[in-house]
Short mmCIF file of C-alpha atoms in Angstrom, two decimals:
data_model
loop_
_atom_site.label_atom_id
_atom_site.label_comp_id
_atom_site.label_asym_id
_atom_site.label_seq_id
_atom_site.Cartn_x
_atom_site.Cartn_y
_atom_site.Cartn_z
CA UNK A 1 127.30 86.57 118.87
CA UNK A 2 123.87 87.56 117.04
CA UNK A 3 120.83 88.42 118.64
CA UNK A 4 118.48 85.62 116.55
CA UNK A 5 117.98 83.25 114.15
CA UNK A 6 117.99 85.35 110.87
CA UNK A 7 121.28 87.28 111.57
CA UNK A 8 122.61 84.10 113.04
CA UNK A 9 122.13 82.52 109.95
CA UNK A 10 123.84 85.66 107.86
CA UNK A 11 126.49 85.81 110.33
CA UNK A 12 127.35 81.63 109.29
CA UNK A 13 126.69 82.45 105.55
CA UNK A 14 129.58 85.08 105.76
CA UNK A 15 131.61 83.75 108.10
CA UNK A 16 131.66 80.39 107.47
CA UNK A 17 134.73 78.54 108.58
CA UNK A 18 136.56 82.17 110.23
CA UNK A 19 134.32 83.02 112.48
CA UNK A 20 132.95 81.62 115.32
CA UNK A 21 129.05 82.09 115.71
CA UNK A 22 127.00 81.55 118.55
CA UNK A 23 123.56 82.73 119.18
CA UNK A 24 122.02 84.53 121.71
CA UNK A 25 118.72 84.10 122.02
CA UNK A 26 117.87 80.26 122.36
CA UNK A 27 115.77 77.98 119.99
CA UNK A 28 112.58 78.31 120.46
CA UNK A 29 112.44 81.67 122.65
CA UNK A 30 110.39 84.18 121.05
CA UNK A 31 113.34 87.34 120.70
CA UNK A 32 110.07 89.96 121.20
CA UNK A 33 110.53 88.46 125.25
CA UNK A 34 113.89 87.90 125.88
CA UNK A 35 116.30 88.97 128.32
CA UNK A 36 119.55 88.01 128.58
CA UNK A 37 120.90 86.26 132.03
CA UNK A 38 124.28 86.69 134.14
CA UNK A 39 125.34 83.65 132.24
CA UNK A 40 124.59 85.63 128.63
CA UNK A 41 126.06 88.73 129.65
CA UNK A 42 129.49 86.77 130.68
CA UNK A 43 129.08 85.09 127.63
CA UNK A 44 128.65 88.64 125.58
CA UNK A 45 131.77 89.94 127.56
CA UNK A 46 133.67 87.23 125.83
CA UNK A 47 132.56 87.83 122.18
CA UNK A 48 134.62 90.42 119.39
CA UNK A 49 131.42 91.44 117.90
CA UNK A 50 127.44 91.29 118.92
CA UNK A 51 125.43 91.38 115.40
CA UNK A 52 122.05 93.20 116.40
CA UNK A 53 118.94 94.07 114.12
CA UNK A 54 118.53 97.37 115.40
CA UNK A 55 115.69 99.90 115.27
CA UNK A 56 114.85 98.91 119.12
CA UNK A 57 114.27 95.32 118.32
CA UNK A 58 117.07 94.32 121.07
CA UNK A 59 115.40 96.21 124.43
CA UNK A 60 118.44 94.72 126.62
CA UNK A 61 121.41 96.77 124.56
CA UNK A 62 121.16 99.77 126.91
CA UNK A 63 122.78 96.70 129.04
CA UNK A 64 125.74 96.52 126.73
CA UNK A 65 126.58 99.94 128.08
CA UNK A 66 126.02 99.42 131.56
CA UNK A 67 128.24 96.36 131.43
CA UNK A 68 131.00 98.42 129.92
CA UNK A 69 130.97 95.90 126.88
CA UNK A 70 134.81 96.03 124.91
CA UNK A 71 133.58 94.76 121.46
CA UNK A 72 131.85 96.09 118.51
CA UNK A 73 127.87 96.26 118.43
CA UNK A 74 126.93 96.06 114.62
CA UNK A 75 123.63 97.39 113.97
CA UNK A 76 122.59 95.84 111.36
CA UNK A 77 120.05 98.55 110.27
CA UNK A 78 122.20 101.20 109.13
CA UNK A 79 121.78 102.32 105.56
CA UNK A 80 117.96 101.42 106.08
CA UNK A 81 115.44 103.76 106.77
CA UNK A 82 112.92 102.34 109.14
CA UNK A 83 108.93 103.50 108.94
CA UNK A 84 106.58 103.98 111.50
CA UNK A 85 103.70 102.06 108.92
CA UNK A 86 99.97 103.27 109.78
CA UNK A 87 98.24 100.84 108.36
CA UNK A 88 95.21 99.58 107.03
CA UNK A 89 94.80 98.73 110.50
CA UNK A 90 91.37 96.82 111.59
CA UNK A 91 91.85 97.75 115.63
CA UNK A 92 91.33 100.34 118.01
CA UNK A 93 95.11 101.12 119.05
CA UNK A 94 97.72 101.91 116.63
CA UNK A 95 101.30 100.59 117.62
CA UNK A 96 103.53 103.83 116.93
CA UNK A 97 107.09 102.68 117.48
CA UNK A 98 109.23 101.89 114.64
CA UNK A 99 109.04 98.43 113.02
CA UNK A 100 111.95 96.06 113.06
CA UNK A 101 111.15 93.52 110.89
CA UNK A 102 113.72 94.76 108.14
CA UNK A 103 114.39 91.08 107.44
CA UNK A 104 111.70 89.31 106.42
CA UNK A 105 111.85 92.35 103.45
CA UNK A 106 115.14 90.47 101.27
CA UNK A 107 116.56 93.80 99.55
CA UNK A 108 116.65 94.63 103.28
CA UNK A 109 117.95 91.56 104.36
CA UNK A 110 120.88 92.04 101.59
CA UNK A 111 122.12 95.83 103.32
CA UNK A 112 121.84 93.30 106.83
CA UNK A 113 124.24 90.56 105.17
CA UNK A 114 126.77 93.41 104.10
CA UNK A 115 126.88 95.42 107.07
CA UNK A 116 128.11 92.01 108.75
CA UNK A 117 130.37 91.45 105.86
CA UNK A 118 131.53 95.49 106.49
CA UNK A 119 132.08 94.39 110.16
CA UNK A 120 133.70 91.14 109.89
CA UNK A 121 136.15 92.69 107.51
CA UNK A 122 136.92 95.20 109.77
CA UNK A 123 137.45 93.36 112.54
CA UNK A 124 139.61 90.85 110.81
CA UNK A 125 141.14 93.04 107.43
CA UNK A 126 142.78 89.66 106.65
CA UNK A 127 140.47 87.51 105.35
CA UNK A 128 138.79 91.14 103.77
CA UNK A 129 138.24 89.33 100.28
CA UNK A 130 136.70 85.96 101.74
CA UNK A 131 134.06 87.68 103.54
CA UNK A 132 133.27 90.01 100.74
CA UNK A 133 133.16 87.16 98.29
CA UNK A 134 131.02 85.25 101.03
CA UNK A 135 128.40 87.91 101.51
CA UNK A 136 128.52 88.61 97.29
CA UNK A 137 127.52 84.55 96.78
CA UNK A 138 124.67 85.05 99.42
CA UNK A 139 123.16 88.59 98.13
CA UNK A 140 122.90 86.73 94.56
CA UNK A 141 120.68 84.37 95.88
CA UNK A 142 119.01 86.75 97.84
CA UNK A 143 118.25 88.55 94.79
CA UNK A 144 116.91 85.62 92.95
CA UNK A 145 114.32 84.91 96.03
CA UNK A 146 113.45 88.92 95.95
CA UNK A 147 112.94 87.81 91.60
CA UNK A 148 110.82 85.13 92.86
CA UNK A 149 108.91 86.73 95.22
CA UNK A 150 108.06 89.92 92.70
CA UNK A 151 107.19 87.76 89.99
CA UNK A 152 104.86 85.21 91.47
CA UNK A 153 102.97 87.91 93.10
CA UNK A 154 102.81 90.94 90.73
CA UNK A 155 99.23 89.48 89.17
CA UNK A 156 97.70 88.29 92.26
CA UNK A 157 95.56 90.07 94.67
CA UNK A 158 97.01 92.41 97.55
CA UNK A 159 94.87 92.33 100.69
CA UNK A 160 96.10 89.92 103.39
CA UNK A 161 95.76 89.12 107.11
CA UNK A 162 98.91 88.41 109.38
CA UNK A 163 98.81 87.73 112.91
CA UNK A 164 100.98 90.39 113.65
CA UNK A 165 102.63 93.66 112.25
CA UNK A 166 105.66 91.87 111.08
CA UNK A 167 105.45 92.18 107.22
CA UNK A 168 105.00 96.23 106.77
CA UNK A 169 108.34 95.93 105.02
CA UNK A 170 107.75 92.79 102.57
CA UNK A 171 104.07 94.28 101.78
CA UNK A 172 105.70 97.35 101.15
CA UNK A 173 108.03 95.86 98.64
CA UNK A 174 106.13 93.79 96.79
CA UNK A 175 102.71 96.02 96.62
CA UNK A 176 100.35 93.96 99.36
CA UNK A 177 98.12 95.79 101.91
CA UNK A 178 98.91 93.71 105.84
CA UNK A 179 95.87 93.99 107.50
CA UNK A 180 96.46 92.13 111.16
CA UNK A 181 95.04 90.65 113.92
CA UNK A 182 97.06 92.38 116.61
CA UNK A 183 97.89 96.00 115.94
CA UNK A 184 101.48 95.80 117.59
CA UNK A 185 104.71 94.77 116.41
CA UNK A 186 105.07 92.15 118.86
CA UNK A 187 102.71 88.53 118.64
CA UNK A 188 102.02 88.41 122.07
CA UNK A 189 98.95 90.54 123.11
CA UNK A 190 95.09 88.55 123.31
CA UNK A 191 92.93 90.44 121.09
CA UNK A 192 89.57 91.75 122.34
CA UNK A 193 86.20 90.46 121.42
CA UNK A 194 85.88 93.90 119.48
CA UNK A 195 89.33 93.72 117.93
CA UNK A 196 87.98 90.03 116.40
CA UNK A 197 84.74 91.55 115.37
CA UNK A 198 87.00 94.15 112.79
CA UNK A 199 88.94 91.76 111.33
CA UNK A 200 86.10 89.27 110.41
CA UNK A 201 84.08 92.46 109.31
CA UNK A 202 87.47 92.90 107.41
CA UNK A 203 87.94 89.35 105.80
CA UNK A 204 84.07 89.39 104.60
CA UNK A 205 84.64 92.82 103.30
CA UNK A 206 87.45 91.75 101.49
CA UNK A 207 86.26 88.45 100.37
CA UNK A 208 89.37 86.65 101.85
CA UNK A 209 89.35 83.00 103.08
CA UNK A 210 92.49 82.59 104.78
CA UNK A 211 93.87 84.14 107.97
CA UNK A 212 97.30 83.78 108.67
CA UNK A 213 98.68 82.26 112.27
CA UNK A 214 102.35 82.05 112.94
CA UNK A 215 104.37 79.29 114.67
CA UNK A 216 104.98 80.99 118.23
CA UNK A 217 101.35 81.58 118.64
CA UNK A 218 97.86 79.96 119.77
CA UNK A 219 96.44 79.09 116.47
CA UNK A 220 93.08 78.93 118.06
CA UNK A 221 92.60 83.18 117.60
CA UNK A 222 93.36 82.73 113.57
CA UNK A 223 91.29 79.53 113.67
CA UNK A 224 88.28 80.96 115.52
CA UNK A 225 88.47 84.42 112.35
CA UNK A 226 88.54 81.41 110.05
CA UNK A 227 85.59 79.44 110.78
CA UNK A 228 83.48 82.75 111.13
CA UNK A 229 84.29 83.58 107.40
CA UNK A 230 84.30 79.55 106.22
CA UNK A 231 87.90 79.76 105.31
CA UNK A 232 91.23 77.87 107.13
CA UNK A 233 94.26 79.29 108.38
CA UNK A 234 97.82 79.09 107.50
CA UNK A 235 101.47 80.01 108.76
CA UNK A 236 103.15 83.04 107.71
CA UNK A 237 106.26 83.24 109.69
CA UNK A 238 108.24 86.36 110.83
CA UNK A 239 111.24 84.27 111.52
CA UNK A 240 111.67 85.43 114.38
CA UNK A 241 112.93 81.42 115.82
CA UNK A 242 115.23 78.98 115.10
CA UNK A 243 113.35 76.39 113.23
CA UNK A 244 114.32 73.54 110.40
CA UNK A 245 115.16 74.91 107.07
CA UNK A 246 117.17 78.33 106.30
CA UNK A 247 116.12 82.16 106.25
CA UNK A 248 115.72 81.03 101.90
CA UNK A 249 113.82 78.05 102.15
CA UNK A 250 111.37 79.72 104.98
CA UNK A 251 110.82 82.90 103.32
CA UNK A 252 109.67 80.17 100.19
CA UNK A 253 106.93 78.61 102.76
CA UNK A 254 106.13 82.08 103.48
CA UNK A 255 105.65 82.83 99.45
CA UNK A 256 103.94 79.53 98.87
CA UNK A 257 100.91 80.49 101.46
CA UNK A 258 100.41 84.04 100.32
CA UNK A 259 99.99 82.72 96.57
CA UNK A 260 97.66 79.95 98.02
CA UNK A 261 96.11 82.67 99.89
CA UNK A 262 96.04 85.61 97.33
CA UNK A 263 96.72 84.08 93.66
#
């Protein structure tokens, strides 16, 4: 089983036909709220392995324990160092918990896809070589969307808004500054009439003209930035849902608005 879309989606991709992968959280349910039922906890009792993200994204694992879980919890963080990011940050509070979006960063999401290949080999030292070969296909075209990404960005400019602290990681990676609407790491807080007031003060400062909603969310807060400073809004997705297209092709959307946004 995998906590959500992304590692359900690297769990497939090394998998494929050997393992059977279900996921946890449904489609559609933002993973930030969710909390598994009677019904998912039988369900977890049953599985070999539960892929997590790790760095306190998954609230309900101190469950695992309490259930006396038999299987293997792969974290899927280890190997990466996680940050508590101050940044540039146009509020009053200042979230200061780690941040778990390791994914939407791809040389992170590559040490994710191995650890799972690590853990599948374990579990099953049989098919060893297919998953290794399965996970080495995947982290090749992982690096060409991390070449992608670096390139079309490197000459535009850096300062962005997101909805939400989700892309510390990415900006990190490929030298952007995340400014944000809501200071915390999850979308679902209402910002104040103040909070609002900084980050328009912020756009105008910067000279931006696009603020960034996400799919989860009321587009109405973005929108309401955006008409202030004459500009429109956009989707830049965490990833955080189930949705068409793959953790590749969504990461491209996500690439395509920042160069319409910063380029």
């Amino acid at each position: 089983m995998s906590s959500f879309y992304p590692l359900h989606e690297f769990s497939q991709k090394v998998g494929q036909d050997k393992v059977d992968v279900k996921l946890l959280v449904p489609v559609g349910i933002e993973p930030h709220d969710w909390e598994p039922t009677i019904k998912d906890v039988q369900q977890m009792q049953k599985s070999d392995l539960i892929i997590i993200n790790g760095i306190g994204f998954e609230s309900w694992t101190d469950k695992l324990t309490e259930m006396n879980y038999q299987g293997i919890v792969v974290d899927t963080s280890n190997g990466i160092i996680s940050k508590i990011i101050e940044e540039s940050s146009t509020n009053e509070h200042v979230d200061t918990t780690d941040d778990p979006h390791i994914w939407l960063n791809p040389v992170f999401a590559k040490i994710q896809v191995q650890n799972i290949a690590d853990a599948f080999s374990k579990s099953d030292p049989e098919n060893e070589k297919y998953y290794k070969e399965n996970a080495s296909n995947y982290i090749a075209e992982l690096d060409l969307l991390d070449l992608k990404i670096r390139n079309e960005l490197s000459n535009c400019n850096h300062d962005f808004i997101a909805f939400h602290k989700a892309f510390s990681y990415f900006s990190n990676e490929y030298g952007l500054t995340q400014h944000t609407i809501l200071s915390s790491y999850a979308p679902h807080a209402e910002p104040t009439a103040k909070t609002l007031e900084n980050v328009i003060n912020k756009a105008k400062e910067l000279n931006l003209d696009i603020i960034f909603t996400e799919e989860t969310v009321d587009p109405k807060t973005s929108q309401v930035i955006a008409n202030e400073i004459g500009g429109k809004i956009l989707v830049l997705s965490p990833l955080e849902i189930a949705d068409d297209g793959t953790y590749i092709s969504r990461m491209t959307e996500n690439l395509n608005n920042l160069k319409e946004a910063l380029c």
